Amino acid sequence: MKVQFTETILRDANQSLIATRMPFEDFEPILSELDKAGYYSLECWGGATFDSCLRYLNEDPWERLRKIRKACPNTKLQMLLRGQNLLGYKHYPDDIVRAFIRKSVENGIDIIRIFDALNDLRNIEVAVDETLKCGAHPSGTICYTLSPIHNLESYVALAKEMEKMGVLSICIKDMAGIMSPQEAYDLVKAIKAEVKLPVVVHTHSTTGLGTMTLLKAVEAGADVIDTAISCFSGGTSQPPTETLEYTLTQMGYDCGLDTKLLKKINDFFKPVRAAALDSKLLNPVVLATDTDALSYQVPGGMLSNLVAQLTAAGKLEKLEEVLLEVPRVRKDMGYPPLVTPLSQMVGVQATSNVLNGERYKNISKEILNYIHGDYGKAPGEIDKELSEKVLQGKEPVTCRFADTLEPGFEKAKEEIGKLAKSEEDVLSYALFPTQAEAFFEKREEKAKNTFKYTIREV
Ligand code: CO
């Protein structure tokens, strides 16, 4: 029996615990050990890493990827991609999606985990197709959620459709840490019975279920699990790598990991964690277990956003009412999974409904666009009355939204002009215009100063 591990320290653990603020220098010295430890893959790019590099760390995200690739020649490098949204929150035209994937693979990515917040597979089609064309591994991803219309059959149907699309593995992504051990067991069993591809399970420790959930997933036949090296595990991060390795090895599984190296890797990250605690970048609250997500069925991150919104409005006493309104809004919207950006959209609307004392007196622009079909197809039926109120006789978008978009690469290239030195730069600009431009300007400034210095030296 074999089970493999994806290490998340460089991406999800970094993102979940310290808002993706770990600079490259902080983990550079341990990359060669990470490369030798025997992982299935290292999740190291995508998600918020790209934005964070440009916005906060003054790092070129492409350069970071190339450096990781160079230091880790033997292990597969993995990234997370929001389908047609790439790493942002809006839909990009197909030419940008294809160019972005081509460049990601050229710069070192092997596996691309591709998802759509609504599980609308039309929004991952192009990304999957391009990943295959580039010779890389597309992992088709199911966003896991609980609702009256999400069940084993609907998830298995999604997995089968993705298999037809040509993905090379199926990932069950439980972004909120609400998937119970029994649910994981049943879901993995059901998918393995109908689909021939390897199954990967991703969860978070937020509610305390994570470690048990991964264990049951492996018992049901999961091929790969996502874990974080122990000092960056737990809480809103992933379950601990070493603990799962210890447990599963004892149960007779071959995990393929070098435990001496795992110890070395963990020892390396301990001072990084201590420094993050000292600087308050790491808040001990996110390391604790929070079971509220189980009773309210809303992700932990969404709950803390609601508390923050209500506190800012001086209406924290309305929390209970808002928490009762969240599932109603979600039902009206056809049960979208509560993952970014839908979790924020549903939360803001529920708060507004309660604070205004009238439902949908104000409707946010994002919800208007959602009902218009700009995000894709809702998993269930959108409430008729609400939809009529919003559309006012207009036709909603029923095609794939990206089909309504003009090509964007040449336009972005023209706009950014000489500041962009490569196709990668143009893509950074297309995704995060303000942050990329500011980064290029700083880079230009630095280059000028270095040049002056060199002249003087001569
Ligand atoms: Co995650």
Tab-separated table of C-alpha atoms and ligand atoms in Angstrom:
chain	number	residue	atom	x	y	z
A	1	MET	CA	0.000	0.000	0.000
A	2	LYS	CA	1.336	3.335	-1.021
A	3	VAL	CA	0.333	6.906	-0.232
A	4	GLN	CA	2.114	10.082	-1.285
A	5	PHE	CA	2.397	13.552	0.215
A	6	THR	CA	2.188	17.062	-1.185
A	7	GLU	CA	4.004	19.535	1.070
A	8	THR	CA	2.211	22.893	1.399
A	9	ILE	CA	4.732	24.896	3.467
A	10	LEU	CA	5.694	27.111	0.535
A	11	ARG	CA	2.109	27.956	-0.530
A	12	ASP	CA	-1.021	27.062	1.443
A	13	ALA	CA	0.541	26.832	4.915
A	14	ASN	CA	2.389	30.088	4.198
A	15	GLN	CA	-0.863	31.648	2.940
A	16	SER	CA	-3.156	30.327	5.686
A	17	LEU	CA	-0.927	31.177	8.662
A	18	ILE	CA	1.132	34.214	7.656
A	19	ALA	CA	-0.775	35.745	4.717
A	20	THR	CA	1.866	34.501	2.201
A	21	ARG	CA	4.499	36.886	3.560
A	22	MET	CA	7.434	34.465	3.636
A	23	PRO	CA	10.146	35.963	1.421
A	24	PHE	CA	12.199	33.686	-0.816
A	25	GLU	CA	15.356	34.130	1.322
A	26	ASP	CA	13.524	32.677	4.325
A	27	PHE	CA	13.164	29.247	2.719
A	28	GLU	CA	15.949	29.241	0.114
A	29	PRO	CA	18.489	27.363	2.303
A	30	ILE	CA	16.121	24.404	2.867
A	31	LEU	CA	14.971	23.895	-0.739
A	32	SER	CA	17.489	21.160	-1.527
A	33	GLU	CA	16.289	19.152	1.523
A	34	LEU	CA	12.656	19.637	0.491
A	35	ASP	CA	13.702	18.324	-2.906
A	36	LYS	CA	15.263	15.177	-1.436
A	37	ALA	CA	12.605	14.317	1.184
A	38	GLY	CA	10.493	12.145	-1.144
A	39	TYR	CA	7.376	14.250	-1.591
A	40	TYR	CA	4.933	13.621	-4.435
A	41	SER	CA	5.037	17.375	-5.066
A	42	LEU	CA	5.836	20.739	-3.508
A	43	GLU	CA	2.977	23.208	-3.687
A	44	CYS	CA	4.928	26.407	-4.128
A	45	TRP	CA	3.180	28.848	-6.475
A	46	GLY	CA	-0.213	30.240	-7.435
A	47	GLY	CA	-2.986	31.109	-4.997
A	48	ALA	CA	-1.885	34.318	-3.301
A	49	THR	CA	1.903	33.830	-3.748
A	50	PHE	CA	1.998	35.769	-7.009
A	51	ASP	CA	0.081	38.804	-5.738
A	52	SER	CA	1.973	38.799	-2.447
A	53	CYS	CA	5.394	38.735	-4.187
A	54	LEU	CA	4.542	41.847	-6.217
A	55	ARG	CA	2.539	43.709	-3.599
A	56	TYR	CA	4.415	43.109	-0.355
A	57	LEU	CA	7.708	41.327	-0.940
A	58	ASN	CA	9.103	43.252	-3.915
A	59	GLU	CA	9.882	39.926	-5.575
A	60	ASP	CA	9.329	38.892	-9.160
A	61	PRO	CA	7.031	35.833	-8.796
A	62	TRP	CA	8.455	34.312	-12.003
A	63	GLU	CA	11.988	34.707	-10.709
A	64	ARG	CA	10.922	32.984	-7.472
A	65	LEU	CA	9.547	30.061	-9.451
A	66	ARG	CA	12.722	29.746	-11.545
A	67	LYS	CA	14.888	29.759	-8.412
A	68	ILE	CA	12.763	27.067	-6.744
A	69	ARG	CA	12.941	25.009	-9.932
A	70	LYS	CA	16.726	25.280	-10.000
A	71	ALA	CA	17.059	24.267	-6.348
A	72	CYS	CA	14.532	21.402	-6.676
A	73	PRO	CA	15.355	19.499	-9.847
A	74	ASN	CA	13.885	16.183	-8.654
A	75	THR	CA	10.492	16.957	-7.141
A	76	LYS	CA	7.372	17.988	-9.000
A	77	LEU	CA	6.448	21.635	-8.491
A	78	GLN	CA	2.767	22.374	-8.100
A	79	MET	CA	0.594	25.468	-8.301
A	80	LEU	CA	-3.026	26.366	-7.553
A	81	LEU	CA	-5.049	28.042	-10.303
A	82	ARG	CA	-8.607	29.394	-10.243
A	83	GLY	CA	-9.484	28.250	-13.782
A	84	GLN	CA	-10.494	31.141	-15.992
A	85	ASN	CA	-9.729	33.577	-13.103
A	86	LEU	CA	-6.079	32.400	-13.055
A	87	LEU	CA	-4.782	33.946	-9.817
A	88	GLY	CA	-7.227	36.860	-9.703
A	89	TYR	CA	-10.921	37.412	-9.111
A	90	LYS	CA	-12.233	38.105	-12.590
A	91	HIS	CA	-12.434	36.109	-15.782
A	92	TYR	CA	-9.541	36.579	-18.207
A	93	PRO	CA	-9.761	36.062	-21.958
A	94	ASP	CA	-8.518	32.726	-23.303
A	95	ASP	CA	-5.321	34.115	-24.872
A	96	ILE	CA	-4.159	35.320	-21.435
A	97	VAL	CA	-5.144	32.041	-19.763
A	98	ARG	CA	-3.182	30.044	-22.353
A	99	ALA	CA	-0.125	32.313	-22.253
A	100	PHE	CA	-0.092	32.278	-18.457
A	101	ILE	CA	-0.168	28.489	-18.309
A	102	ARG	CA	2.467	28.128	-21.027
A	103	LYS	CA	4.809	30.450	-19.145
A	104	SER	CA	4.107	28.770	-15.791
A	105	VAL	CA	5.152	25.416	-17.259
A	106	GLU	CA	8.157	26.913	-19.085
A	107	ASN	CA	9.360	28.452	-15.836
A	108	GLY	CA	9.124	25.189	-13.922
A	109	ILE	CA	5.587	24.123	-12.931
A	110	ASP	CA	4.760	20.398	-13.341
A	111	ILE	CA	1.290	20.059	-11.791
A	112	ILE	CA	-1.507	22.618	-12.020
A	113	ARG	CA	-4.399	22.158	-9.629
A	114	ILE	CA	-7.289	23.805	-11.447
A	115	PHE	CA	-10.621	24.720	-9.852
A	116	ASP	CA	-13.650	26.913	-10.349
A	117	ALA	CA	-15.440	28.403	-7.345
A	118	LEU	CA	-18.830	27.271	-8.709
A	119	ASN	CA	-17.567	23.903	-9.999
A	120	ASP	CA	-18.665	25.183	-13.427
A	121	LEU	CA	-16.402	23.019	-15.562
A	122	ARG	CA	-16.637	25.364	-18.554
A	123	ASN	CA	-14.413	27.675	-16.506
A	124	ILE	CA	-11.578	25.147	-16.242
A	125	GLU	CA	-11.759	23.704	-19.769
A	126	VAL	CA	-9.247	26.021	-21.438
A	127	ALA	CA	-6.785	25.820	-18.540
A	128	VAL	CA	-6.912	22.008	-18.571
A	129	ASP	CA	-6.494	21.900	-22.352
A	130	GLU	CA	-3.471	24.232	-22.329
A	131	THR	CA	-1.824	22.405	-19.404
A	132	LEU	CA	-2.053	19.146	-21.382
A	133	LYS	CA	-0.709	20.852	-24.514
A	134	CYS	CA	2.304	22.071	-22.524
A	135	GLY	CA	3.010	18.520	-21.352
A	136	ALA	CA	2.175	19.260	-17.707
A	137	HIS	CA	-0.283	17.572	-15.314
A	138	PRO	CA	-3.715	19.172	-14.867
A	139	SER	CA	-5.359	18.125	-11.612
A	140	GLY	CA	-9.121	18.582	-11.906
A	141	THR	CA	-10.461	19.955	-8.671
A	142	ILE	CA	-13.800	19.657	-6.896
A	143	CYS	CA	-14.656	22.460	-4.439
A	144	TYR	CA	-16.184	20.599	-1.527
A	145	THR	CA	-19.239	22.069	0.141
A	146	LEU	CA	-22.363	20.913	1.961
A	147	SER	CA	-25.832	21.755	0.661
A	148	PRO	CA	-29.095	20.034	-0.260
A	149	ILE	CA	-27.964	19.834	-3.909
A	150	HIS	CA	-24.391	18.673	-3.318
A	151	ASN	CA	-24.102	14.947	-2.704
A	152	LEU	CA	-22.004	11.891	-3.579
A	153	GLU	CA	-23.723	11.521	-6.964
A	154	SER	CA	-23.144	15.141	-7.975
A	155	TYR	CA	-19.467	14.975	-6.961
A	156	VAL	CA	-18.898	11.677	-8.755
A	157	ALA	CA	-20.553	13.160	-11.867
A	158	LEU	CA	-18.122	16.105	-11.694
A	159	ALA	CA	-15.139	13.768	-11.334
A	160	LYS	CA	-16.292	11.703	-14.341
A	161	GLU	CA	-16.729	14.798	-16.474
A	162	MET	CA	-13.245	15.995	-15.567
A	163	GLU	CA	-11.837	12.569	-16.426
A	164	LYS	CA	-13.434	12.934	-19.877
A	165	MET	CA	-11.882	16.380	-20.156
A	166	GLY	CA	-8.457	14.717	-19.824
A	167	VAL	CA	-7.302	15.713	-16.326
A	168	LEU	CA	-4.640	13.379	-14.899
A	169	SER	CA	-5.855	13.343	-11.286
A	170	ILE	CA	-8.886	14.409	-9.251
A	171	CYS	CA	-8.434	16.656	-6.230
A	172	ILE	CA	-11.086	17.048	-3.528
A	173	LYS	CA	-10.555	20.537	-2.173
A	174	ASP	CA	-12.072	21.165	1.236
A	175	MET	CA	-11.045	24.791	1.604
A	176	ALA	CA	-13.013	25.294	4.830
A	177	GLY	CA	-11.969	22.167	6.742
A	178	ILE	CA	-15.598	21.038	7.098
A	179	MET	CA	-15.284	17.625	5.426
A	180	SER	CA	-15.680	14.991	8.143
A	181	PRO	CA	-13.690	11.731	8.230
A	182	GLN	CA	-16.797	9.722	7.279
A	183	GLU	CA	-17.698	12.100	4.428
A	184	ALA	CA	-14.127	11.903	3.114
A	185	TYR	CA	-14.194	8.104	3.291
A	186	ASP	CA	-17.489	7.863	1.406
A	187	LEU	CA	-16.527	10.433	-1.211
A	188	VAL	CA	-13.093	8.961	-1.977
A	189	LYS	CA	-14.610	5.447	-2.172
A	190	ALA	CA	-17.360	6.664	-4.511
A	191	ILE	CA	-14.931	8.462	-6.829
A	192	LYS	CA	-12.413	5.600	-6.850
A	193	ALA	CA	-15.217	3.201	-7.806
A	194	GLU	CA	-16.151	5.206	-10.905
A	195	VAL	CA	-12.978	6.985	-11.992
A	196	LYS	CA	-9.591	5.481	-12.825
A	197	LEU	CA	-7.494	8.529	-11.904
A	198	PRO	CA	-5.441	9.100	-8.741
A	199	VAL	CA	-7.387	10.968	-6.044
A	200	VAL	CA	-5.790	13.782	-4.039
A	201	VAL	CA	-7.326	15.149	-0.823
A	202	HIS	CA	-6.849	18.701	0.407
A	203	THR	CA	-8.244	19.978	3.691
A	204	HIS	CA	-7.477	22.403	6.520
A	205	SER	CA	-7.161	21.729	10.263
A	206	THR	CA	-9.393	24.697	11.179
A	207	THR	CA	-12.190	22.665	12.790
A	208	GLY	CA	-9.955	19.914	14.140
A	209	LEU	CA	-11.241	17.335	11.660
A	210	GLY	CA	-8.312	17.530	9.228
A	211	THR	CA	-5.949	14.816	10.478
A	212	MET	CA	-8.773	12.284	10.920
A	213	THR	CA	-10.258	13.266	7.575
A	214	LEU	CA	-6.961	12.564	5.772
A	215	LEU	CA	-6.565	9.256	7.598
A	216	LYS	CA	-10.019	8.047	6.535
A	217	ALA	CA	-9.425	9.374	3.004
A	218	VAL	CA	-6.280	7.222	2.768
A	219	GLU	CA	-8.171	4.198	4.117
A	220	ALA	CA	-10.709	4.749	1.344
A	221	GLY	CA	-7.930	4.700	-1.244
A	222	ALA	CA	-6.767	8.325	-1.644
A	223	ASP	CA	-3.440	8.345	-3.495
A	224	VAL	CA	-2.064	11.696	-2.358
A	225	ILE	CA	-2.709	13.894	0.694
A	226	ASP	CA	-1.773	17.525	1.322
A	227	THR	CA	0.111	18.195	4.560
A	228	ALA	CA	2.308	20.908	6.053
A	229	ILE	CA	5.605	20.407	7.895
A	230	SER	CA	4.571	20.315	11.558
A	231	CYS	CA	5.696	23.728	12.819
A	232	PHE	CA	3.601	25.358	10.086
A	233	SER	CA	0.670	22.926	10.422
A	234	GLY	CA	-2.614	22.928	12.311
A	235	GLY	CA	-5.232	25.624	12.754
A	236	THR	CA	-6.136	27.237	9.459
A	237	SER	CA	-3.192	25.393	7.814
A	238	GLN	CA	-2.951	21.711	6.785
A	239	PRO	CA	-2.552	18.682	9.097
A	240	PRO	CA	1.090	17.881	10.004
A	241	THR	CA	3.275	15.953	7.556
A	242	GLU	CA	5.306	14.041	10.166
A	243	THR	CA	2.259	12.948	12.202
A	244	LEU	CA	0.482	11.525	9.158
A	245	GLU	CA	3.707	9.865	7.977
A	246	TYR	CA	4.192	8.263	11.436
A	247	THR	CA	0.610	7.041	11.652
A	248	LEU	CA	0.328	5.734	8.116
A	249	THR	CA	3.722	3.992	8.172
A	250	GLN	CA	2.650	2.168	11.342
A	251	MET	CA	-0.521	1.099	9.537
A	252	GLY	CA	1.559	-0.485	6.789
A	253	TYR	CA	1.573	2.268	4.170
A	254	ASP	CA	4.672	3.160	2.211
A	255	CYS	CA	4.839	6.964	2.398
A	256	GLY	CA	8.180	7.291	0.606
A	257	LEU	CA	9.346	10.079	2.919
A	258	ASP	CA	12.755	10.436	4.568
A	259	THR	CA	11.930	11.104	8.222
A	260	LYS	CA	15.450	12.396	9.012
A	261	LEU	CA	15.027	15.032	6.337
A	262	LEU	CA	11.524	15.887	7.585
A	263	LYS	CA	13.060	16.563	11.004
A	264	LYS	CA	15.733	18.732	9.409
A	265	ILE	CA	13.113	20.669	7.427
A	266	ASN	CA	10.972	21.214	10.508
A	267	ASP	CA	13.986	22.349	12.565
A	268	PHE	CA	14.805	24.805	9.816
A	269	PHE	CA	11.329	26.379	9.873
A	270	LYS	CA	11.066	26.623	13.693
A	271	PRO	CA	12.961	29.933	13.917
A	272	VAL	CA	10.960	31.249	10.920
A	273	ARG	CA	7.803	30.517	12.867
A	274	ALA	CA	9.223	32.040	16.066
A	275	ALA	CA	10.108	35.245	14.198
A	276	ALA	CA	6.591	35.391	12.703
A	277	LEU	CA	5.080	35.024	16.179
A	278	ASP	CA	7.386	37.763	17.516
A	279	SER	CA	6.500	40.188	14.743
A	280	LYS	CA	2.797	39.343	15.167
A	281	LEU	CA	2.660	38.268	11.517
A	282	LEU	CA	1.557	34.918	12.903
A	283	ASN	CA	-1.447	35.354	15.176
A	284	PRO	CA	-1.770	32.442	17.652
A	285	VAL	CA	-5.556	32.569	17.116
A	286	VAL	CA	-5.201	30.990	13.647
A	287	LEU	CA	-3.301	28.081	15.189
A	288	ALA	CA	-6.164	27.118	17.488
A	289	THR	CA	-9.072	24.796	16.736
A	290	ASP	CA	-12.307	26.584	15.902
A	291	THR	CA	-15.396	24.389	15.689
A	292	ASP	CA	-17.840	27.245	14.988
A	293	ALA	CA	-17.560	26.485	11.279
A	294	LEU	CA	-19.198	23.118	12.021
A	295	SER	CA	-22.252	24.483	13.812
A	296	TYR	CA	-22.751	27.398	11.400
A	297	GLN	CA	-21.582	25.552	8.289
A	298	VAL	CA	-19.592	28.591	7.224
A	299	PRO	CA	-15.807	28.599	6.719
A	300	GLY	CA	-13.701	30.007	9.579
A	301	GLY	CA	-12.319	32.851	7.464
A	302	MET	CA	-15.833	33.922	6.524
A	303	LEU	CA	-16.925	33.921	10.148
A	304	SER	CA	-14.082	36.216	11.192
A	305	ASN	CA	-14.928	38.555	8.276
A	306	LEU	CA	-18.548	38.762	9.453
A	307	VAL	CA	-17.448	39.550	12.991
A	308	ALA	CA	-15.109	42.263	11.642
A	309	GLN	CA	-17.839	43.814	9.454
A	310	LEU	CA	-20.372	43.891	12.277
A	311	THR	CA	-17.835	45.230	14.773
A	312	ALA	CA	-16.967	48.041	12.345
A	313	ALA	CA	-20.681	48.865	12.039
A	314	GLY	CA	-21.078	48.717	15.842
A	315	LYS	CA	-23.679	45.961	15.405
A	316	LEU	CA	-21.978	42.853	16.731
A	317	GLU	CA	-25.211	41.969	18.577
A	318	LYS	CA	-26.676	41.130	15.133
A	319	LEU	CA	-24.197	38.270	14.540
A	320	GLU	CA	-26.660	35.497	15.324
A	321	GLU	CA	-29.222	37.019	12.920
A	322	VAL	CA	-26.611	37.378	10.170
A	323	LEU	CA	-25.533	33.760	10.655
A	324	LEU	CA	-29.130	32.674	10.133
A	325	GLU	CA	-29.369	34.874	7.030
A	326	VAL	CA	-26.195	33.434	5.407
A	327	PRO	CA	-27.770	30.063	4.483
A	328	ARG	CA	-30.886	31.848	3.162
A	329	VAL	CA	-28.829	34.086	0.861
A	330	ARG	CA	-26.829	31.069	-0.216
A	331	LYS	CA	-30.047	29.210	-1.060
A	332	ASP	CA	-31.359	32.223	-3.047
A	333	MET	CA	-28.128	32.145	-5.037
A	334	GLY	CA	-28.381	28.452	-5.904
A	335	TYR	CA	-25.999	27.118	-3.217
A	336	PRO	CA	-22.564	28.317	-4.388
A	337	PRO	CA	-19.655	26.734	-2.457
A	338	LEU	CA	-18.476	29.227	0.167
A	339	VAL	CA	-15.025	29.758	-1.313
A	340	THR	CA	-13.348	33.028	-2.404
A	341	PRO	CA	-14.925	35.228	-3.786
A	342	LEU	CA	-18.384	33.729	-3.169
A	343	SER	CA	-17.939	33.506	0.605
A	344	GLN	CA	-17.274	37.258	0.807
A	345	MET	CA	-20.170	38.069	-1.544
A	346	VAL	CA	-22.700	35.984	0.395
A	347	GLY	CA	-21.430	37.352	3.727
A	348	VAL	CA	-21.666	40.997	2.672
A	349	GLN	CA	-25.187	40.499	1.267
A	350	ALA	CA	-26.421	38.682	4.381
A	351	THR	CA	-25.040	41.473	6.579
A	352	SER	CA	-26.696	44.122	4.424
A	353	ASN	CA	-30.037	42.249	4.483
A	354	VAL	CA	-29.995	42.167	8.286
A	355	LEU	CA	-28.693	45.679	8.939
A	356	ASN	CA	-31.172	47.243	6.496
A	357	GLY	CA	-34.068	45.404	8.117
A	358	GLU	CA	-35.171	44.443	4.607
A	359	ARG	CA	-33.894	41.661	2.363
A	360	TYR	CA	-32.183	42.780	-0.880
A	361	LYS	CA	-32.974	46.478	-0.319
A	362	ASN	CA	-29.377	46.986	-1.449
A	363	ILE	CA	-27.740	44.417	-3.699
A	364	SER	CA	-23.962	44.475	-4.108
A	365	LYS	CA	-22.480	44.886	-7.585
A	366	GLU	CA	-20.823	41.470	-7.287
A	367	ILE	CA	-24.154	39.755	-6.555
A	368	LEU	CA	-25.728	41.592	-9.512
A	369	ASN	CA	-22.938	40.260	-11.745
A	370	TYR	CA	-23.282	36.787	-10.274
A	371	ILE	CA	-27.007	36.700	-11.036
A	372	HIS	CA	-26.217	38.040	-14.504
A	373	GLY	CA	-24.078	34.924	-15.024
A	374	ASP	CA	-20.664	36.618	-15.090
A	375	TYR	CA	-19.145	34.083	-12.695
A	376	GLY	CA	-20.555	31.032	-14.450
A	377	LYS	CA	-23.513	28.786	-13.829
A	378	ALA	CA	-24.895	28.610	-10.288
A	379	PRO	CA	-24.876	25.021	-8.971
A	380	GLY	CA	-28.636	25.162	-8.257
A	381	GLU	CA	-31.582	27.406	-9.133
A	382	ILE	CA	-31.280	31.127	-8.368
A	383	ASP	CA	-34.392	32.412	-6.583
A	384	LYS	CA	-36.877	33.493	-9.300
A	385	GLU	CA	-38.100	36.672	-7.617
A	386	LEU	CA	-34.566	37.858	-6.877
A	387	SER	CA	-33.384	37.043	-10.374
A	388	GLU	CA	-36.296	38.990	-11.956
A	389	LYS	CA	-35.635	41.953	-9.677
A	390	VAL	CA	-31.976	42.013	-10.713
A	391	LEU	CA	-32.271	41.294	-14.433
A	392	GLN	CA	-35.314	43.518	-15.095
A	393	GLY	CA	-36.038	41.861	-18.416
A	394	LYS	CA	-32.356	41.641	-19.451
A	395	GLU	CA	-31.096	38.283	-20.685
A	396	PRO	CA	-28.556	36.618	-18.377
A	397	VAL	CA	-25.283	35.260	-19.785
A	398	THR	CA	-25.758	31.563	-20.448
A	399	CYS	CA	-22.620	30.880	-22.508
A	400	ARG	CA	-19.156	30.493	-21.010
A	401	PHE	CA	-18.431	34.031	-19.755
A	402	ALA	CA	-14.932	34.166	-21.301
A	403	ASP	CA	-16.574	33.785	-24.736
A	404	THR	CA	-17.855	37.350	-24.292
A	405	LEU	CA	-14.308	38.714	-23.750
A	406	GLU	CA	-11.947	40.208	-26.349
A	407	PRO	CA	-8.349	38.869	-26.463
A	408	GLY	CA	-6.228	40.768	-23.918
A	409	PHE	CA	-2.505	39.947	-24.235
A	410	GLU	CA	-1.568	42.422	-27.007
A	411	LYS	CA	-3.578	45.151	-25.307
A	412	ALA	CA	-1.779	44.577	-21.987
A	413	LYS	CA	1.579	44.542	-23.806
A	414	GLU	CA	0.871	47.883	-25.430
A	415	GLU	CA	-0.377	49.450	-22.205
A	416	ILE	CA	2.643	48.539	-20.087
A	417	GLY	CA	5.094	49.304	-22.911
A	418	LYS	CA	8.822	49.397	-22.154
A	419	LEU	CA	8.431	48.727	-18.442
A	420	ALA	CA	7.798	45.080	-19.344
A	421	LYS	CA	11.004	43.226	-20.222
A	422	SER	CA	9.456	39.851	-21.019
A	423	GLU	CA	6.240	38.015	-21.789
A	424	GLU	CA	6.185	37.069	-18.095
A	425	ASP	CA	6.159	40.766	-17.183
A	426	VAL	CA	3.213	41.399	-19.510
A	427	LEU	CA	1.329	38.584	-17.773
A	428	SER	CA	2.137	39.987	-14.308
A	429	TYR	CA	0.721	43.294	-15.538
A	430	ALA	CA	-2.386	41.675	-17.085
A	431	LEU	CA	-3.162	39.988	-13.761
A	432	PHE	CA	-2.222	42.678	-11.247
A	433	PRO	CA	-1.823	45.973	-13.174
A	434	THR	CA	-1.218	48.374	-10.258
A	435	GLN	CA	1.093	46.092	-8.278
A	436	ALA	CA	3.061	44.972	-11.331
A	437	GLU	CA	3.601	48.522	-12.594
A	438	ALA	CA	4.817	49.699	-9.179
A	439	PHE	CA	7.160	46.679	-9.035
A	440	PHE	CA	8.571	47.379	-12.539
A	441	GLU	CA	9.195	51.020	-11.643
A	442	LYS	CA	11.119	50.075	-8.521
A	443	ARG	CA	13.106	47.549	-10.550
A	444	GLU	CA	13.954	50.219	-13.136
A	445	GLU	CA	15.087	52.590	-10.395
A	446	LYS	CA	17.289	49.918	-8.850
A	447	ALA	CA	18.850	49.076	-12.235
A	448	LYS	CA	19.697	52.763	-12.817
A	449	ASN	CA	21.398	53.065	-9.441
A	450	THR	CA	23.404	49.903	-9.996
A	451	PHE	CA	24.501	51.274	-13.356
A	452	LYS	CA	25.712	54.579	-11.848
A	453	TYR	CA	27.609	52.673	-9.207
A	454	THR	CA	29.307	50.486	-11.799
A	455	ILE	CA	30.466	53.514	-13.786
A	456	ARG	CA	32.046	55.061	-10.707
A	457	GLU	CA	33.814	51.823	-9.861
A	458	VAL	CA	35.387	51.762	-13.318
B	1	CO	CO	-6.382	25.287	0.953
